[in-house]
């Protein structure tokens, strides 16, 4: 890490930091003012019908319309609770980074981390308030989320690995939330929670992506660890997001077929509808992994990891994108360019 002492930030990253800090200073989410908290609870759908887990499977026809609606409520509530747990962990860990002094040589980075933490604290409060509004009680804390942080986010001389883990989880979760809830067809409150959250999370993700680009050469072991851990972690999170036995039990499906989880869960995970949604969620992440070499289509050992975790088609799509991409193509993966309509 001796090279870190000689490190200066690139002009591109310096400009991004200036933009991010100004944006956070200009406008941050308000717990009271940025969401329609007077929205009615009755008959509300909290996510798009075609994004509920059983859509596109035979189980959809076995459920009543009210059970489908409740599934939209509890699946969304489960994500909100995951955000609460995760964003509290992130705020706690990032303040440890600041206090540890690993980044003190880069004051504009530290300044943005302060904004980042403040925003995450408010986000968690918003999700908690939204759960209370829709009368959704807390869920068990996701075990894989706790394991990720307890095993991988220990304090180190330079926290690149933890920053990487954080942006991966945020990016995956954000893509999922915007797929589910950025729609005028659902509860205006649920949509506002997703969209207003995304406006700030987009900045967090772009900061994290560029932190990795900026410092990847400073941590020699980073790339190999990322090549080994990224695919299984993301597969676990994708599957967890659509197959929660706790969610299914809360809905209380009357048809006994819903209690045969050995058949229900594979039907959901392997449905064509879910594969299409997952592909849209994963597409920008996979292009990032190819850019950094975290996914290397020319490395048989690395590709085995991605194939074993059912990402082979996503890799092929990303390779095809770069094959066709011209030098002047706009950066389609800048999360801050997301259209909210």
Short mmCIF file of C-alpha atoms in Angstrom, two decimals:
data_model
loop_
_atom_site.label_atom_id
_atom_site.label_comp_id
_atom_site.label_asym_id
_atom_site.label_seq_id
_atom_site.Cartn_x
_atom_site.Cartn_y
_atom_site.Cartn_z
CA UNK A 1 0.00 0.00 0.00
CA UNK A 2 3.04 2.30 -0.13
CA UNK A 3 1.87 3.47 -3.57
CA UNK A 4 -1.18 4.99 -1.89
CA UNK A 5 1.02 7.70 -0.36
CA UNK A 6 1.93 8.85 -3.87
CA UNK A 7 -1.59 8.57 -5.24
CA UNK A 8 -3.33 11.67 -6.61
CA UNK A 9 -6.90 11.63 -7.83
CA UNK A 10 -7.47 11.71 -11.57
CA UNK A 11 -9.07 14.85 -13.06
CA UNK A 12 -12.12 12.81 -14.09
CA UNK A 13 -12.73 11.49 -10.57
CA UNK A 14 -12.01 14.88 -9.02
CA UNK A 15 -14.67 16.42 -11.26
CA UNK A 16 -17.15 13.69 -10.32
CA UNK A 17 -16.52 14.25 -6.60
CA UNK A 18 -17.15 17.97 -7.03
CA UNK A 19 -20.42 17.22 -8.85
CA UNK A 20 -21.54 14.69 -6.22
CA UNK A 21 -20.76 16.92 -3.26
CA UNK A 22 -22.57 19.88 -4.84
CA UNK A 23 -25.61 17.73 -5.60
CA UNK A 24 -25.83 16.50 -2.01
CA UNK A 25 -25.38 20.01 -0.65
CA UNK A 26 -28.10 21.33 -2.95
CA UNK A 27 -30.81 18.75 -2.23
CA UNK A 28 -31.11 15.78 0.09
CA UNK A 29 -34.17 13.65 0.74
CA UNK A 30 -36.63 14.94 3.32
CA UNK A 31 -38.37 12.45 5.57
CA UNK A 32 -41.46 14.65 5.71
CA UNK A 33 -41.66 16.48 2.38
CA UNK A 34 -40.69 14.14 -0.48
CA UNK A 35 -43.35 11.43 -0.20
CA UNK A 36 -47.19 11.42 -0.25
CA UNK A 37 -47.64 10.11 3.29
CA UNK A 38 -51.41 10.61 3.14
CA UNK A 39 -51.85 7.87 0.52
CA UNK A 40 -54.54 5.31 1.42
CA UNK A 41 -53.53 1.79 2.42
CA UNK A 42 -56.63 -0.04 1.21
CA UNK A 43 -56.28 -2.09 -2.00
CA UNK A 44 -52.78 -0.68 -2.69
CA UNK A 45 -50.38 -2.53 -4.98
CA UNK A 46 -46.78 -1.77 -4.00
CA UNK A 47 -45.08 -3.20 -7.08
CA UNK A 48 -46.00 -3.96 -10.68
CA UNK A 49 -48.21 -6.99 -11.14
CA UNK A 50 -45.83 -8.55 -13.68
CA UNK A 51 -42.97 -8.34 -11.18
CA UNK A 52 -44.52 -10.32 -8.35
CA UNK A 53 -42.70 -13.63 -7.93
CA UNK A 54 -45.43 -15.95 -9.19
CA UNK A 55 -46.28 -13.97 -12.32
CA UNK A 56 -45.63 -16.07 -15.40
CA UNK A 57 -45.88 -19.35 -13.46
CA UNK A 58 -48.84 -21.74 -13.01
CA UNK A 59 -49.09 -20.49 -9.42
CA UNK A 60 -50.40 -17.13 -10.59
CA UNK A 61 -53.71 -18.70 -11.60
CA UNK A 62 -53.91 -20.59 -8.29
CA UNK A 63 -53.82 -17.36 -6.27
CA UNK A 64 -56.75 -15.05 -5.67
CA UNK A 65 -56.53 -11.43 -6.75
CA UNK A 66 -56.20 -10.33 -3.12
CA UNK A 67 -53.39 -12.84 -2.54
CA UNK A 68 -51.55 -11.45 -5.57
CA UNK A 69 -51.94 -7.92 -4.21
CA UNK A 70 -50.72 -8.99 -0.77
CA UNK A 71 -47.72 -10.60 -2.41
CA UNK A 72 -46.89 -7.21 -3.96
CA UNK A 73 -47.14 -5.66 -0.48
CA UNK A 74 -45.00 -8.18 1.39
CA UNK A 75 -42.39 -8.64 -1.32
CA UNK A 76 -41.89 -4.87 -1.40
CA UNK A 77 -41.93 -4.68 2.40
CA UNK A 78 -39.28 -7.38 2.55
CA UNK A 79 -37.04 -5.30 0.27
CA UNK A 80 -37.69 -2.20 2.37
CA UNK A 81 -36.65 -4.05 5.50
CA UNK A 82 -33.52 -5.34 3.76
CA UNK A 83 -32.69 -1.73 2.87
CA UNK A 84 -33.16 -0.69 6.51
CA UNK A 85 -30.73 -3.35 7.74
CA UNK A 86 -28.23 -2.76 4.95
CA UNK A 87 -28.19 1.04 5.08
CA UNK A 88 -27.69 0.99 8.83
CA UNK A 89 -24.72 -1.36 8.31
CA UNK A 90 -23.31 0.90 5.60
CA UNK A 91 -23.60 4.06 7.69
CA UNK A 92 -21.93 2.34 10.63
CA UNK A 93 -19.12 0.93 8.52
CA UNK A 94 -18.44 4.05 6.46
CA UNK A 95 -18.14 6.20 9.57
CA UNK A 96 -15.59 3.67 10.82
CA UNK A 97 -13.69 4.24 7.57
CA UNK A 98 -13.72 7.98 8.16
CA UNK A 99 -12.56 7.59 11.76
CA UNK A 100 -9.94 5.03 10.81
CA UNK A 101 -8.24 7.62 8.60
CA UNK A 102 -7.70 5.36 5.58
CA UNK A 103 -8.92 8.07 3.24
CA UNK A 104 -7.74 11.23 5.00
CA UNK A 105 -5.34 11.97 2.14
CA UNK A 106 -8.41 12.51 -0.04
CA UNK A 107 -10.59 15.10 1.76
CA UNK A 108 -13.16 15.40 -1.05
CA UNK A 109 -13.74 11.64 -0.82
CA UNK A 110 -14.21 11.92 2.94
CA UNK A 111 -16.56 14.85 2.45
CA UNK A 112 -18.74 12.78 0.15
CA UNK A 113 -18.76 9.86 2.59
CA UNK A 114 -20.28 12.21 5.18
CA UNK A 115 -23.07 13.08 2.73
CA UNK A 116 -23.42 9.38 1.87
CA UNK A 117 -23.91 8.39 5.51
CA UNK A 118 -26.39 11.15 6.26
CA UNK A 119 -28.43 10.16 3.21
CA UNK A 120 -28.39 6.48 4.17
CA UNK A 121 -29.66 7.28 7.66
CA UNK A 122 -32.61 9.22 6.21
CA UNK A 123 -33.29 6.46 3.69
CA UNK A 124 -33.58 3.89 6.47
CA UNK A 125 -36.01 6.20 8.29
CA UNK A 126 -38.13 6.55 5.14
CA UNK A 127 -38.30 2.78 4.61
CA UNK A 128 -39.24 2.27 8.25
CA UNK A 129 -41.97 4.90 7.98
CA UNK A 130 -43.29 3.35 4.75
CA UNK A 131 -43.48 -0.07 6.41
CA UNK A 132 -45.46 1.46 9.28
CA UNK A 133 -47.74 3.27 6.82
CA UNK A 134 -48.68 0.02 5.10
CA UNK A 135 -48.77 -1.87 8.41
CA UNK A 136 -45.91 -4.21 7.44
CA UNK A 137 -44.11 -5.64 10.46
CA UNK A 138 -40.34 -6.28 10.31
CA UNK A 139 -38.92 -9.40 8.70
CA UNK A 140 -36.03 -11.54 9.93
CA UNK A 141 -32.69 -9.92 9.08
CA UNK A 142 -31.29 -11.46 5.88
CA UNK A 143 -28.63 -13.94 6.97
CA UNK A 144 -26.54 -13.60 3.82
CA UNK A 145 -26.41 -9.82 4.30
CA UNK A 146 -25.09 -10.17 7.83
CA UNK A 147 -22.56 -12.76 6.69
CA UNK A 148 -21.32 -10.56 3.87
CA UNK A 149 -20.56 -7.74 6.25
CA UNK A 150 -19.25 -9.76 9.17
CA UNK A 151 -16.92 -11.79 6.94
CA UNK A 152 -15.88 -9.25 4.33
CA UNK A 153 -16.21 -5.74 5.72
CA UNK A 154 -13.59 -5.93 8.45
CA UNK A 155 -11.48 -2.83 8.82
CA UNK A 156 -8.37 -2.92 6.66
CA UNK A 157 -5.62 -0.54 5.65
CA UNK A 158 -7.60 0.51 2.60
CA UNK A 159 -11.33 -0.40 2.42
CA UNK A 160 -11.68 -1.09 -1.32
CA UNK A 161 -13.25 -4.53 -0.85
CA UNK A 162 -15.96 -3.21 1.47
CA UNK A 163 -16.73 -0.32 -0.89
CA UNK A 164 -17.05 -2.83 -3.72
CA UNK A 165 -19.40 -5.06 -1.75
CA UNK A 166 -21.50 -2.06 -0.80
CA UNK A 167 -21.97 -0.77 -4.34
CA UNK A 168 -22.76 -4.25 -5.66
CA UNK A 169 -25.55 -4.71 -3.15
CA UNK A 170 -26.83 -1.16 -3.68
CA UNK A 171 -26.69 -1.42 -7.47
CA UNK A 172 -28.45 -4.79 -7.59
CA UNK A 173 -31.09 -3.66 -5.10
CA UNK A 174 -31.65 -0.35 -6.90
CA UNK A 175 -32.08 -1.99 -10.28
CA UNK A 176 -34.53 -4.40 -8.69
CA UNK A 177 -36.50 -1.65 -6.94
CA UNK A 178 -36.76 0.48 -10.06
CA UNK A 179 -37.85 -2.55 -12.11
CA UNK A 180 -40.56 -3.27 -9.52
CA UNK A 181 -41.80 0.13 -8.46
CA UNK A 182 -41.02 2.83 -11.02
CA UNK A 183 -44.52 2.70 -12.43
CA UNK A 184 -47.57 4.97 -12.29
CA UNK A 185 -49.73 1.83 -12.03
CA UNK A 186 -48.85 1.23 -8.38
CA UNK A 187 -49.31 3.12 -5.11
CA UNK A 188 -47.93 6.67 -5.53
CA UNK A 189 -46.25 6.31 -2.15
CA UNK A 190 -44.49 3.09 -3.11
CA UNK A 191 -43.32 4.67 -6.36
CA UNK A 192 -42.12 7.80 -4.56
CA UNK A 193 -40.16 5.71 -2.05
CA UNK A 194 -38.37 3.97 -4.95
CA UNK A 195 -37.77 7.02 -7.13
CA UNK A 196 -36.71 9.48 -4.41
CA UNK A 197 -34.40 6.85 -2.94
CA UNK A 198 -32.89 6.19 -6.36
CA UNK A 199 -32.00 9.84 -6.92
CA UNK A 200 -29.50 9.67 -4.07
CA UNK A 201 -28.52 6.01 -4.40
CA UNK A 202 -27.56 6.69 -8.02
CA UNK A 203 -24.94 9.11 -6.75
CA UNK A 204 -23.73 6.56 -4.18
CA UNK A 205 -23.37 3.90 -6.87
CA UNK A 206 -21.50 6.15 -9.31
CA UNK A 207 -19.17 7.19 -6.48
CA UNK A 208 -18.52 3.55 -5.57
CA UNK A 209 -18.00 2.42 -9.17
CA UNK A 210 -15.45 5.16 -9.68
CA UNK A 211 -13.73 4.53 -6.34
CA UNK A 212 -13.02 1.01 -7.63
CA UNK A 213 -11.79 2.33 -10.98
CA UNK A 214 -9.61 4.90 -9.22
CA UNK A 215 -7.99 2.65 -6.62
CA UNK A 216 -8.08 -0.87 -8.08
CA UNK A 217 -4.34 -0.83 -8.78
CA UNK A 218 -3.62 0.15 -5.16
CA UNK A 219 -4.94 -3.17 -3.79
CA UNK A 220 -3.20 -6.02 -5.66
CA UNK A 221 -5.32 -8.84 -4.20
CA UNK A 222 -8.63 -7.11 -4.93
CA UNK A 223 -9.21 -8.37 -8.48
CA UNK A 224 -8.67 -12.05 -7.70
CA UNK A 225 -11.01 -11.91 -4.68
CA UNK A 226 -13.67 -10.10 -6.72
CA UNK A 227 -13.40 -12.70 -9.50
CA UNK A 228 -14.09 -15.47 -6.99
CA UNK A 229 -16.81 -13.90 -4.85
CA UNK A 230 -18.94 -11.67 -7.09
CA UNK A 231 -21.01 -14.25 -9.01
CA UNK A 232 -22.06 -16.41 -6.02
CA UNK A 233 -22.90 -13.36 -3.92
CA UNK A 234 -25.12 -11.84 -6.62
CA UNK A 235 -26.84 -15.13 -7.36
CA UNK A 236 -27.66 -15.53 -3.68
CA UNK A 237 -29.12 -12.03 -3.53
CA UNK A 238 -31.14 -12.37 -6.74
CA UNK A 239 -32.70 -15.64 -5.59
CA UNK A 240 -33.33 -14.33 -2.08
CA UNK A 241 -35.19 -11.33 -3.49
CA UNK A 242 -37.90 -13.45 -5.11
CA UNK A 243 -38.09 -16.58 -2.95
CA UNK A 244 -38.93 -15.73 0.64
CA UNK A 245 -40.80 -18.41 2.55
CA UNK A 246 -41.57 -15.77 5.19
CA UNK A 247 -43.27 -13.62 2.54
CA UNK A 248 -45.30 -16.53 1.20
CA UNK A 249 -46.44 -17.51 4.69
CA UNK A 250 -47.53 -13.93 5.44
CA UNK A 251 -49.70 -13.82 2.34
CA UNK A 252 -51.42 -16.96 3.60
CA UNK A 253 -52.22 -18.55 0.24
CA UNK A 254 -55.24 -20.82 0.56
CA UNK A 255 -54.27 -23.26 -2.18
CA UNK A 256 -52.11 -26.04 -0.64
CA UNK A 257 -49.80 -26.01 -3.68
CA UNK A 258 -48.16 -22.88 -2.21
CA UNK A 259 -46.93 -24.87 0.76
CA UNK A 260 -44.91 -27.27 -1.38
CA UNK A 261 -41.79 -25.09 -1.45
CA UNK A 262 -39.68 -27.74 -3.20
CA UNK A 263 -41.84 -27.19 -6.29
CA UNK A 264 -42.80 -23.54 -5.79
CA UNK A 265 -39.31 -22.07 -5.45
CA UNK A 266 -37.78 -23.65 -8.59
CA UNK A 267 -40.88 -22.70 -10.57
CA UNK A 268 -40.41 -19.07 -9.56
CA UNK A 269 -36.62 -18.93 -10.04
CA UNK A 270 -36.68 -20.67 -13.41
CA UNK A 271 -39.67 -18.89 -14.94
CA UNK A 272 -39.12 -17.07 -18.21
CA UNK A 273 -40.55 -13.89 -16.71
CA UNK A 274 -38.05 -13.90 -13.82
CA UNK A 275 -35.15 -14.63 -16.18
CA UNK A 276 -36.04 -11.55 -18.23
CA UNK A 277 -36.30 -9.34 -15.14
CA UNK A 278 -33.00 -10.65 -13.76
CA UNK A 279 -31.30 -10.04 -17.11
CA UNK A 280 -32.36 -6.39 -17.06
CA UNK A 281 -31.18 -6.04 -13.47
CA UNK A 282 -27.82 -7.64 -14.20
CA UNK A 283 -27.01 -6.09 -17.61
CA UNK A 284 -25.25 -2.89 -16.45
CA UNK A 285 -23.43 -4.71 -13.65
CA UNK A 286 -22.11 -7.34 -16.04
CA UNK A 287 -20.76 -4.69 -18.40
CA UNK A 288 -18.93 -3.18 -15.43
CA UNK A 289 -17.47 -6.57 -14.49
CA UNK A 290 -16.16 -7.03 -18.04
CA UNK A 291 -14.65 -3.55 -18.02
CA UNK A 292 -12.70 -4.25 -14.83
CA UNK A 293 -11.77 -7.85 -15.61
CA UNK A 294 -13.86 -9.24 -12.76
CA UNK A 295 -15.54 -11.29 -15.47
CA UNK A 296 -13.06 -12.49 -18.09
CA UNK A 297 -14.64 -14.45 -20.97
CA UNK A 298 -11.15 -15.60 -22.04
CA UNK A 299 -10.38 -17.21 -18.68
CA UNK A 300 -11.89 -20.70 -18.44
CA UNK A 301 -11.56 -20.87 -14.66
CA UNK A 302 -13.23 -17.49 -14.20
CA UNK A 303 -16.01 -18.33 -16.66
CA UNK A 304 -16.76 -21.54 -14.76
CA UNK A 305 -17.66 -19.43 -11.71
CA UNK A 306 -20.11 -17.35 -13.75
CA UNK A 307 -21.60 -20.42 -15.47
CA UNK A 308 -21.98 -22.29 -12.18
CA UNK A 309 -24.02 -19.35 -10.89
CA UNK A 310 -26.26 -19.22 -13.98
CA UNK A 311 -24.89 -15.99 -15.47
CA UNK A 312 -23.61 -17.38 -18.79
CA UNK A 313 -26.28 -15.62 -20.90
CA UNK A 314 -25.63 -12.32 -19.07
CA UNK A 315 -21.94 -12.59 -19.91
CA UNK A 316 -22.74 -13.29 -23.56
CA UNK A 317 -25.03 -10.25 -23.72
CA UNK A 318 -22.36 -8.00 -22.20
CA UNK A 319 -19.70 -9.27 -24.61
CA UNK A 320 -22.05 -8.60 -27.52
CA UNK A 321 -22.70 -5.06 -26.25
CA UNK A 322 -18.99 -4.23 -26.25
CA UNK A 323 -18.54 -5.86 -29.65
CA UNK A 324 -21.05 -3.44 -31.15
CA UNK A 325 -20.21 -0.39 -29.02
CA UNK A 326 -18.50 2.48 -30.81
CA UNK A 327 -15.94 4.78 -29.27
CA UNK A 328 -18.46 7.64 -29.15
CA UNK A 329 -21.37 5.68 -27.62
CA UNK A 330 -22.82 7.41 -24.57
CA UNK A 331 -22.19 5.79 -21.18
CA UNK A 332 -25.54 4.03 -20.87
CA UNK A 333 -24.62 2.68 -17.46
CA UNK A 334 -24.32 5.98 -15.62
CA UNK A 335 -26.94 5.32 -12.96
CA UNK A 336 -27.60 9.05 -12.53
CA UNK A 337 -29.12 9.18 -16.03
CA UNK A 338 -32.09 6.99 -15.03
CA UNK A 339 -35.45 8.07 -16.46
CA UNK A 340 -38.17 8.17 -13.78
CA UNK A 341 -41.15 8.21 -16.18
#
